[in-house]
CSV table of N, CA and C in Angstrom, one decimal:
chain,number,residue,atom,x,y,z
M,1,MET,N,29.2,-164.7,202.7
M,1,MET,CA,30.4,-163.9,203.0
M,1,MET,C,30.1,-163.0,204.2
M,2,ARG,N,31.1,-162.9,205.1
M,2,ARG,CA,31.0,-162.1,206.3
M,2,ARG,C,32.0,-161.0,206.3
M,3,LEU,N,31.5,-159.8,206.6
M,3,LEU,CA,32.4,-158.7,206.7
M,3,LEU,C,33.4,-158.9,207.8
M,4,LYS,N,34.7,-158.8,207.5
M,4,LYS,CA,35.8,-159.0,208.4
M,4,LYS,C,36.4,-157.7,208.9
M,5,SER,N,36.7,-156.8,208.0
M,5,SER,CA,37.3,-155.6,208.4
M,5,SER,C,37.1,-154.5,207.2
M,6,LEU,N,37.3,-153.3,207.6
M,6,LEU,CA,37.2,-152.2,206.7
M,6,LEU,C,38.4,-151.3,207.0
M,7,GLU,N,39.2,-151.0,205.9
M,7,GLU,CA,40.4,-150.2,206.1
M,7,GLU,C,40.1,-148.9,205.3
M,8,ILE,N,40.2,-147.8,206.0
M,8,ILE,CA,39.8,-146.5,205.4
M,8,ILE,C,41.0,-145.5,205.5
M,9,LYS,N,41.3,-144.8,204.4
M,9,LYS,CA,42.4,-143.9,204.4
M,9,LYS,C,42.1,-142.7,203.5
M,10,GLY,N,42.0,-141.5,204.1
M,10,GLY,CA,41.7,-140.3,203.3
M,10,GLY,C,40.3,-140.2,202.9
M,11,PHE,N,39.4,-141.0,203.4
M,11,PHE,CA,38.0,-141.0,203.0
M,11,PHE,C,37.2,-140.1,204.0
M,12,LYS,N,36.6,-139.1,203.5
M,12,LYS,CA,35.8,-138.2,204.3
M,12,LYS,C,36.5,-137.7,205.6
M,13,SER,N,36.0,-138.1,206.8
M,13,SER,CA,36.6,-137.7,208.0
M,13,SER,C,37.8,-138.5,208.5
M,14,PHE,N,38.1,-139.5,207.7
M,14,PHE,CA,39.2,-140.5,208.1
M,14,PHE,C,40.5,-140.1,207.4
M,15,ALA,N,41.2,-139.1,207.9
M,15,ALA,CA,42.5,-138.6,207.3
M,15,ALA,C,43.5,-139.7,207.4
M,16,ASP,N,43.7,-140.3,208.5
M,16,ASP,CA,44.7,-141.3,208.8
M,16,ASP,C,44.2,-142.7,208.5
M,17,LYS,N,45.1,-143.6,208.3
M,17,LYS,CA,44.6,-145.0,208.1
M,17,LYS,C,43.9,-145.5,209.3
M,18,THR,N,42.7,-146.0,209.1
M,18,THR,CA,41.8,-146.5,210.2
M,18,THR,C,41.3,-147.9,209.8
M,19,ILE,N,41.5,-148.8,210.7
M,19,ILE,CA,41.0,-150.2,210.4
M,19,ILE,C,39.8,-150.5,211.4
M,20,VAL,N,38.7,-150.8,210.9
M,20,VAL,CA,37.5,-151.2,211.7
M,20,VAL,C,37.4,-152.7,211.6
M,21,SER,N,37.5,-153.4,212.7
M,21,SER,CA,37.4,-154.9,212.6
M,21,SER,C,36.0,-155.3,213.1
M,22,PHE,N,35.4,-156.2,212.3
M,22,PHE,CA,34.1,-156.7,212.6
M,22,PHE,C,34.2,-158.1,213.1
M,23,ASP,N,34.6,-158.3,214.3
M,23,ASP,CA,34.8,-159.6,214.9
M,23,ASP,C,33.4,-160.3,215.1
M,24,GLU,N,33.4,-161.6,215.3
M,24,GLU,CA,32.1,-162.3,215.6
M,24,GLU,C,31.4,-161.6,216.7
M,25,GLY,N,30.1,-161.5,216.5
M,25,GLY,CA,29.2,-160.8,217.5
M,25,GLY,C,29.0,-159.3,217.3
M,26,ILE,N,29.8,-158.7,216.5
M,26,ILE,CA,29.6,-157.3,216.2
M,26,ILE,C,28.3,-157.1,215.4
M,27,THR,N,27.4,-156.3,215.9
M,27,THR,CA,26.1,-156.1,215.1
M,27,THR,C,25.9,-154.7,214.8
M,28,GLY,N,26.7,-153.8,215.3
M,28,GLY,CA,26.4,-152.4,215.1
M,28,GLY,C,27.6,-151.5,215.5
M,29,ILE,N,27.6,-150.2,215.1
M,29,ILE,CA,28.6,-149.3,215.5
M,29,ILE,C,27.8,-148.1,216.2
M,30,ILE,N,28.2,-147.8,217.4
M,30,ILE,CA,27.6,-146.7,218.1
M,30,ILE,C,28.6,-145.6,218.5
M,31,GLY,N,28.1,-144.5,218.7
M,31,GLY,CA,29.0,-143.4,219.1
M,31,GLY,C,28.3,-142.1,219.1
M,32,PRO,N,28.9,-141.0,219.5
M,32,PRO,CA,28.2,-139.7,219.6
M,32,PRO,C,28.0,-139.1,218.2
M,33,ASN,N,27.2,-138.1,218.1
M,33,ASN,CA,27.0,-137.4,216.8
M,33,ASN,C,28.3,-136.8,216.4
M,34,GLY,N,28.5,-137.0,215.1
M,34,GLY,CA,29.7,-136.4,214.5
M,34,GLY,C,31.0,-137.2,214.6
M,35,CYS,N,30.9,-138.5,215.0
M,35,CYS,CA,32.1,-139.3,215.2
M,35,CYS,C,32.5,-140.1,213.9
M,36,GLY,N,31.6,-140.1,212.9
M,36,GLY,CA,31.9,-140.7,211.7
M,36,GLY,C,31.2,-142.0,211.4
M,37,LYS,N,30.1,-142.3,212.2
M,37,LYS,CA,29.4,-143.6,211.9
M,37,LYS,C,28.8,-143.7,210.5
M,38,SER,N,28.2,-142.6,210.0
M,38,SER,CA,27.6,-142.7,208.7
M,38,SER,C,28.7,-142.6,207.6
M,39,ASN,N,29.9,-142.1,207.9
M,39,ASN,CA,31.0,-142.2,207.0
M,39,ASN,C,31.5,-143.6,206.8
M,40,ILE,N,31.3,-144.5,207.8
M,40,ILE,CA,31.7,-145.9,207.7
M,40,ILE,C,30.7,-146.6,206.7
M,41,VAL,N,29.4,-146.3,206.9
M,41,VAL,CA,28.4,-146.8,206.0
M,41,VAL,C,28.7,-146.3,204.5
M,42,ASP,N,29.0,-145.0,204.4
M,42,ASP,CA,29.3,-144.5,203.1
M,42,ASP,C,30.5,-145.2,202.5
M,43,ALA,N,31.5,-145.5,203.3
M,43,ALA,CA,32.8,-146.1,202.8
M,43,ALA,C,32.4,-147.5,202.3
M,44,ILE,N,31.6,-148.3,203.0
M,44,ILE,CA,31.2,-149.6,202.5
M,44,ILE,C,30.4,-149.5,201.2
M,45,GLN,N,29.5,-148.6,201.1
M,45,GLN,CA,28.7,-148.4,199.8
M,45,GLN,C,29.7,-148.0,198.7
M,46,TRP,N,30.6,-147.1,199.0
M,46,TRP,CA,31.5,-146.6,198.0
M,46,TRP,C,32.4,-147.7,197.4
M,47,VAL,N,33.0,-148.5,198.3
M,47,VAL,CA,34.0,-149.5,197.9
M,47,VAL,C,33.3,-150.6,197.1
M,48,MET,N,32.0,-150.8,197.3
M,48,MET,CA,31.2,-151.8,196.6
M,48,MET,C,30.7,-151.2,195.3
M,49,GLY,N,31.0,-150.0,194.9
M,49,GLY,CA,30.7,-149.5,193.6
M,49,GLY,C,29.7,-148.4,193.5
M,50,GLU,N,29.3,-147.8,194.6
M,50,GLU,CA,28.3,-146.7,194.5
M,50,GLU,C,28.8,-145.6,193.5
M,51,GLN,N,28.0,-145.2,192.5
M,51,GLN,CA,28.4,-144.3,191.5
M,51,GLN,C,27.8,-142.9,191.7
M,52,SER,N,26.8,-142.8,192.6
M,52,SER,CA,26.1,-141.5,192.8
M,52,SER,C,26.7,-140.8,194.0
M,53,ALA,N,27.3,-139.6,193.8
M,53,ALA,CA,27.8,-138.8,194.8
M,53,ALA,C,26.8,-138.4,195.8
M,54,LYS,N,25.6,-138.2,195.3
M,54,LYS,CA,24.4,-137.8,196.2
M,54,LYS,C,24.1,-138.9,197.3
M,55,HIS,N,24.2,-140.1,196.9
M,55,HIS,CA,24.0,-141.2,197.8
M,55,HIS,C,25.1,-141.3,198.9
M,56,LEU,N,26.2,-140.6,198.6
M,56,LEU,CA,27.3,-140.5,199.6
M,56,LEU,C,27.4,-139.2,200.3
M,57,ARG,N,26.3,-138.4,200.1
M,57,ARG,CA,26.2,-137.1,200.7
M,57,ARG,C,27.2,-136.1,200.2
M,58,GLY,N,27.4,-136.1,198.9
M,58,GLY,CA,28.3,-135.2,198.3
M,58,GLY,C,27.8,-134.7,197.0
M,59,ASP,N,28.6,-133.8,196.3
M,59,ASP,CA,28.2,-133.2,195.0
M,59,ASP,C,29.0,-133.9,193.9
M,60,SER,N,30.2,-134.3,194.2
M,60,SER,CA,31.0,-135.0,193.2
M,60,SER,C,31.8,-136.1,193.9
M,61,MET,N,32.3,-137.0,193.1
M,61,MET,CA,33.0,-138.2,193.7
M,61,MET,C,34.3,-137.7,194.5
M,62,THR,N,34.9,-136.6,194.1
M,62,THR,CA,36.1,-136.1,194.8
M,62,THR,C,35.7,-135.6,196.2
M,63,ASP,N,34.4,-135.4,196.4
M,63,ASP,CA,34.0,-134.9,197.8
M,63,ASP,C,34.3,-135.9,198.9
M,64,VAL,N,34.6,-137.2,198.5
M,64,VAL,CA,34.8,-138.2,199.5
M,64,VAL,C,36.3,-138.1,200.0
M,65,ILE,N,37.1,-137.3,199.3
M,65,ILE,CA,38.5,-137.2,199.7
M,65,ILE,C,38.6,-136.2,200.9
M,66,PHE,N,39.4,-136.6,201.9
M,66,PHE,CA,39.6,-135.7,203.1
M,66,PHE,C,40.1,-134.4,202.7
M,67,ASN,N,39.4,-133.3,203.1
M,67,ASN,CA,39.6,-131.9,202.7
M,67,ASN,C,40.6,-131.2,203.6
M,68,GLY,N,41.0,-131.8,204.7
M,68,GLY,CA,41.9,-131.1,205.6
M,68,GLY,C,41.1,-130.5,206.8
M,69,SER,N,41.9,-130.2,207.8
M,69,SER,CA,41.4,-129.6,209.0
M,69,SER,C,42.4,-128.6,209.6
M,70,ASP,N,42.1,-128.1,210.8
M,70,ASP,CA,43.0,-127.1,211.4
M,70,ASP,C,44.4,-127.8,211.6
M,71,THR,N,44.5,-129.1,211.9
M,71,THR,CA,45.7,-129.7,212.2
M,71,THR,C,46.2,-130.7,211.1
M,72,LYS,N,45.4,-131.0,210.2
M,72,LYS,CA,45.8,-132.0,209.1
M,72,LYS,C,45.7,-131.4,207.7
M,73,ALA,N,46.6,-131.7,206.9
M,73,ALA,CA,46.6,-131.2,205.5
M,73,ALA,C,45.6,-132.1,204.7
M,74,PRO,N,45.0,-131.6,203.6
M,74,PRO,CA,44.2,-132.4,202.8
M,74,PRO,C,45.0,-133.6,202.2
M,75,THR,N,44.3,-134.7,201.9
M,75,THR,CA,45.0,-135.9,201.3
M,75,THR,C,44.8,-135.8,199.8
M,76,SER,N,45.6,-136.5,199.1
M,76,SER,CA,45.6,-136.5,197.6
M,76,SER,C,44.6,-137.6,197.1
M,77,MET,N,44.3,-138.5,197.9
M,77,MET,CA,43.4,-139.6,197.4
M,77,MET,C,42.6,-140.2,198.6
M,78,ALA,N,41.5,-140.9,198.3
M,78,ALA,CA,40.7,-141.6,199.2
M,78,ALA,C,40.9,-143.1,198.8
M,79,GLU,N,41.0,-143.9,199.9
M,79,GLU,CA,41.1,-145.4,199.6
M,79,GLU,C,40.3,-146.1,200.7
M,80,VAL,N,39.5,-147.1,200.2
M,80,VAL,CA,38.8,-147.9,201.1
M,80,VAL,C,39.0,-149.4,200.7
M,81,SER,N,39.3,-150.3,201.7
M,81,SER,CA,39.4,-151.7,201.4
M,81,SER,C,38.5,-152.4,202.3
M,82,LEU,N,37.7,-153.3,201.7
M,82,LEU,CA,36.7,-154.1,202.4
M,82,LEU,C,37.3,-155.6,202.4
M,83,VAL,N,37.4,-156.2,203.5
M,83,VAL,CA,37.9,-157.5,203.6
M,83,VAL,C,36.8,-158.4,204.1
M,84,LEU,N,36.5,-159.5,203.3
M,84,LEU,CA,35.4,-160.4,203.6
M,84,LEU,C,35.9,-161.8,203.8
M,85,ASP,N,35.4,-162.5,204.7
M,85,ASP,CA,35.7,-163.9,205.0
M,85,ASP,C,34.8,-164.7,204.0
M,86,ARG,N,35.4,-165.4,203.2
M,86,ARG,CA,34.6,-166.1,202.1
M,86,ARG,C,34.5,-167.6,202.4
M,87,GLN,N,34.7,-168.1,203.6
M,87,GLN,CA,34.7,-169.5,203.9
M,87,GLN,C,33.2,-170.0,203.6
M,88,GLY,N,33.2,-171.1,202.8
M,88,GLY,CA,31.9,-171.7,202.5
M,88,GLY,C,31.2,-171.1,201.3
M,89,VAL,N,31.8,-170.1,200.7
M,89,VAL,CA,31.2,-169.4,199.5
M,89,VAL,C,32.0,-169.8,198.3
M,90,THR,N,31.4,-170.3,197.3
M,90,THR,CA,32.0,-170.7,196.0
M,90,THR,C,31.9,-169.5,195.1
M,91,LEU,N,33.1,-169.1,194.6
M,91,LEU,CA,33.1,-168.0,193.6
M,91,LEU,C,32.9,-168.5,192.2
M,92,SER,N,32.4,-167.6,191.4
M,92,SER,CA,32.2,-167.9,190.0
M,92,SER,C,33.6,-168.4,189.3
M,93,PRO,N,33.5,-169.2,188.3
M,93,PRO,CA,34.8,-169.7,187.7
M,93,PRO,C,35.7,-168.6,187.2
M,94,SER,N,35.2,-167.4,186.9
M,94,SER,CA,36.0,-166.3,186.4
M,94,SER,C,36.9,-165.8,187.5
M,95,PHE,N,36.6,-166.1,188.8
M,95,PHE,CA,37.4,-165.7,189.9
M,95,PHE,C,38.2,-166.8,190.5
M,96,SER,N,38.5,-167.8,189.8
M,96,SER,CA,39.1,-169.0,190.3
M,96,SER,C,40.5,-168.7,190.8
M,97,ALA,N,41.1,-167.6,190.4
M,97,ALA,CA,42.5,-167.2,190.9
M,97,ALA,C,42.4,-166.9,192.4
M,98,PHE,N,41.2,-166.5,192.9
M,98,PHE,CA,41.1,-166.1,194.3
M,98,PHE,C,40.5,-167.2,195.1
M,99,ASP,N,40.3,-168.4,194.5
M,99,ASP,CA,39.6,-169.5,195.2
M,99,ASP,C,40.4,-170.1,196.4
M,100,LYS,N,41.7,-169.9,196.4
M,100,LYS,CA,42.5,-170.6,197.5
M,100,LYS,C,42.5,-169.7,198.7
M,101,ALA,N,42.2,-168.5,198.7
M,101,ALA,CA,42.2,-167.6,199.8
M,101,ALA,C,41.0,-167.7,200.7
M,102,ASP,N,41.1,-167.6,202.0
M,102,ASP,CA,39.9,-167.7,202.9
M,102,ASP,C,39.2,-166.3,203.0
M,103,GLU,N,40.0,-165.3,202.6
M,103,GLU,CA,39.3,-164.0,202.6
M,103,GLU,C,39.6,-163.3,201.2
M,104,ILE,N,38.7,-162.3,200.9
M,104,ILE,CA,38.9,-161.6,199.7
M,104,ILE,C,38.8,-160.1,200.0
M,105,SER,N,39.7,-159.3,199.4
M,105,SER,CA,39.7,-157.9,199.6
M,105,SER,C,39.3,-157.1,198.4
M,106,VAL,N,38.4,-156.2,198.6
M,106,VAL,CA,38.0,-155.3,197.5
M,106,VAL,C,38.4,-153.9,197.9
M,107,THR,N,39.1,-153.2,197.0
M,107,THR,CA,39.6,-151.9,197.2
M,107,THR,C,39.2,-150.9,196.1
M,108,ARG,N,38.9,-149.7,196.6
M,108,ARG,CA,38.6,-148.6,195.6
M,108,ARG,C,39.4,-147.4,196.0
M,109,ARG,N,39.9,-146.7,195.0
M,109,ARG,CA,40.7,-145.5,195.2
M,109,ARG,C,40.1,-144.4,194.3
M,110,VAL,N,40.2,-143.1,194.7
M,110,VAL,CA,39.9,-142.0,193.9
M,110,VAL,C,40.9,-140.9,194.2
M,111,TYR,N,41.4,-140.3,193.1
M,111,TYR,CA,42.4,-139.2,193.3
M,111,TYR,C,41.8,-137.9,193.1
M,112,ARG,N,42.4,-136.8,193.5
M,112,ARG,CA,41.9,-135.4,193.4
M,112,ARG,C,41.6,-135.0,191.9
M,113,ASP,N,42.3,-135.6,191.0
M,113,ASP,CA,42.1,-135.3,189.6
M,113,ASP,C,40.9,-136.0,189.0
M,114,GLY,N,40.2,-136.8,189.8
M,114,GLY,CA,39.0,-137.5,189.4
M,114,GLY,C,39.2,-138.9,188.9
M,115,THR,N,40.4,-139.3,188.7
M,115,THR,CA,40.7,-140.7,188.3
M,115,THR,C,40.5,-141.6,189.5
M,116,GLY,N,40.3,-142.9,189.2
M,116,GLY,CA,40.1,-143.8,190.2
M,116,GLY,C,40.4,-145.2,189.7
M,117,GLU,N,40.4,-146.2,190.7
M,117,GLU,CA,40.7,-147.6,190.3
M,117,GLU,C,40.0,-148.5,191.3
M,118,TYR,N,39.8,-149.7,190.9
M,118,TYR,CA,39.3,-150.8,191.7
M,118,TYR,C,40.3,-151.9,191.7
M,119,LEU,N,40.3,-152.6,192.9
M,119,LEU,CA,41.2,-153.8,193.0
M,119,LEU,C,40.5,-154.9,193.7
M,120,ILE,N,40.8,-156.1,193.3
M,120,ILE,CA,40.4,-157.3,194.0
M,120,ILE,C,41.7,-158.0,194.4
M,121,ASN,N,41.9,-158.2,195.7
M,121,ASN,CA,43.1,-158.8,196.3
M,121,ASN,C,44.3,-158.1,195.6
M,122,LYS,N,44.3,-156.8,195.6
M,122,LYS,CA,45.4,-156.0,195.1
M,122,LYS,C,45.7,-156.1,193.6
M,123,CYS,N,44.8,-156.8,192.9
M,123,CYS,CA,44.9,-156.9,191.4
M,123,CYS,C,43.9,-155.9,190.8
M,124,PRO,N,44.4,-155.0,189.9
M,124,PRO,CA,43.5,-154.1,189.2
M,124,PRO,C,42.3,-154.8,188.5
M,125,CYS,N,41.1,-154.2,188.6
M,125,CYS,CA,40.0,-154.8,187.9
M,125,CYS,C,39.0,-153.7,187.5
M,126,ARG,N,37.9,-154.0,187.0
M,126,ARG,CA,36.8,-153.1,186.6
M,126,ARG,C,35.7,-153.1,187.6
M,127,LEU,N,34.9,-152.1,187.6
M,127,LEU,CA,33.7,-152.1,188.4
M,127,LEU,C,32.8,-153.3,188.1
M,128,LYS,N,32.7,-153.6,186.9
M,128,LYS,CA,31.9,-154.8,186.4
M,128,LYS,C,32.4,-156.1,187.1
M,129,ASP,N,33.7,-156.2,187.3
M,129,ASP,CA,34.3,-157.4,188.0
M,129,ASP,C,33.8,-157.4,189.5
M,130,ILE,N,33.8,-156.2,190.1
M,130,ILE,CA,33.3,-156.1,191.5
M,130,ILE,C,31.8,-156.6,191.6
M,131,HIS,N,31.0,-156.1,190.6
M,131,HIS,CA,29.6,-156.5,190.6
M,131,HIS,C,29.5,-158.0,190.4
M,132,GLU,N,30.3,-158.6,189.5
M,132,GLU,CA,30.2,-160.0,189.2
M,132,GLU,C,30.7,-160.8,190.4
M,133,LEU,N,31.7,-160.3,191.1
M,133,LEU,CA,32.2,-161.1,192.2
M,133,LEU,C,31.1,-161.3,193.3
M,134,PHE,N,30.3,-160.2,193.5
M,134,PHE,CA,29.3,-160.3,194.5
M,134,PHE,C,27.9,-160.9,194.1
M,135,MET,N,27.8,-161.1,192.8
M,135,MET,CA,26.6,-161.7,192.2
M,135,MET,C,26.3,-163.0,192.9
M,136,ASP,N,25.0,-163.2,193.3
M,136,ASP,CA,24.5,-164.4,193.9
M,136,ASP,C,25.1,-164.8,195.2
M,137,THR,N,25.8,-163.8,195.9
M,137,THR,CA,26.3,-164.0,197.2
M,137,THR,C,25.5,-163.4,198.3
M,138,GLY,N,24.5,-162.5,198.0
M,138,GLY,CA,23.7,-161.8,198.9
M,138,GLY,C,24.4,-160.6,199.4
M,139,VAL,N,25.6,-160.3,198.9
M,139,VAL,CA,26.4,-159.1,199.3
M,139,VAL,C,26.3,-158.1,198.2
M,140,GLY,N,26.0,-156.8,198.5
M,140,GLY,CA,26.0,-155.8,197.5
M,140,GLY,C,25.9,-154.4,198.2
M,141,LYS,N,26.0,-153.3,197.4
M,141,LYS,CA,26.1,-152.0,198.0
M,141,LYS,C,24.7,-151.6,198.6
M,142,ARG,N,23.7,-152.3,198.3
M,142,ARG,CA,22.4,-152.0,198.9
M,142,ARG,C,22.0,-153.1,200.0
M,143,ALA,N,22.7,-154.1,200.1
M,143,ALA,CA,22.4,-155.2,201.0
M,143,ALA,C,22.6,-154.8,202.5
């Protein structure tokens, strides 16, 4: 599986919807200090199921929600979607419903009240389903 794009909304420093495309040949993200490079890495780890707020440089999971700035109000939720190109990758039989698509999207949301949800191709699922989806693909939150 190849990382195709990352859609971030209300996550850490990304108040507005931001789409980062990883076209062929992209091997890294560069920029000045404070521009959000490590927040992109945190977003990828988070959407893939990271459960430790400390690994995301926070104290609680709600710390990933945009807290506001001088010009922007705080958001009520954080959402990250990871889109992967799955050409040439066979999914486990339990994910046969997604076998016809060339790409697969994994989404995670968390709300200010602490509730959250996971989605695969916009269908609600469990964290266990996310882990099973990536099993034996070489893709994971630590990969």
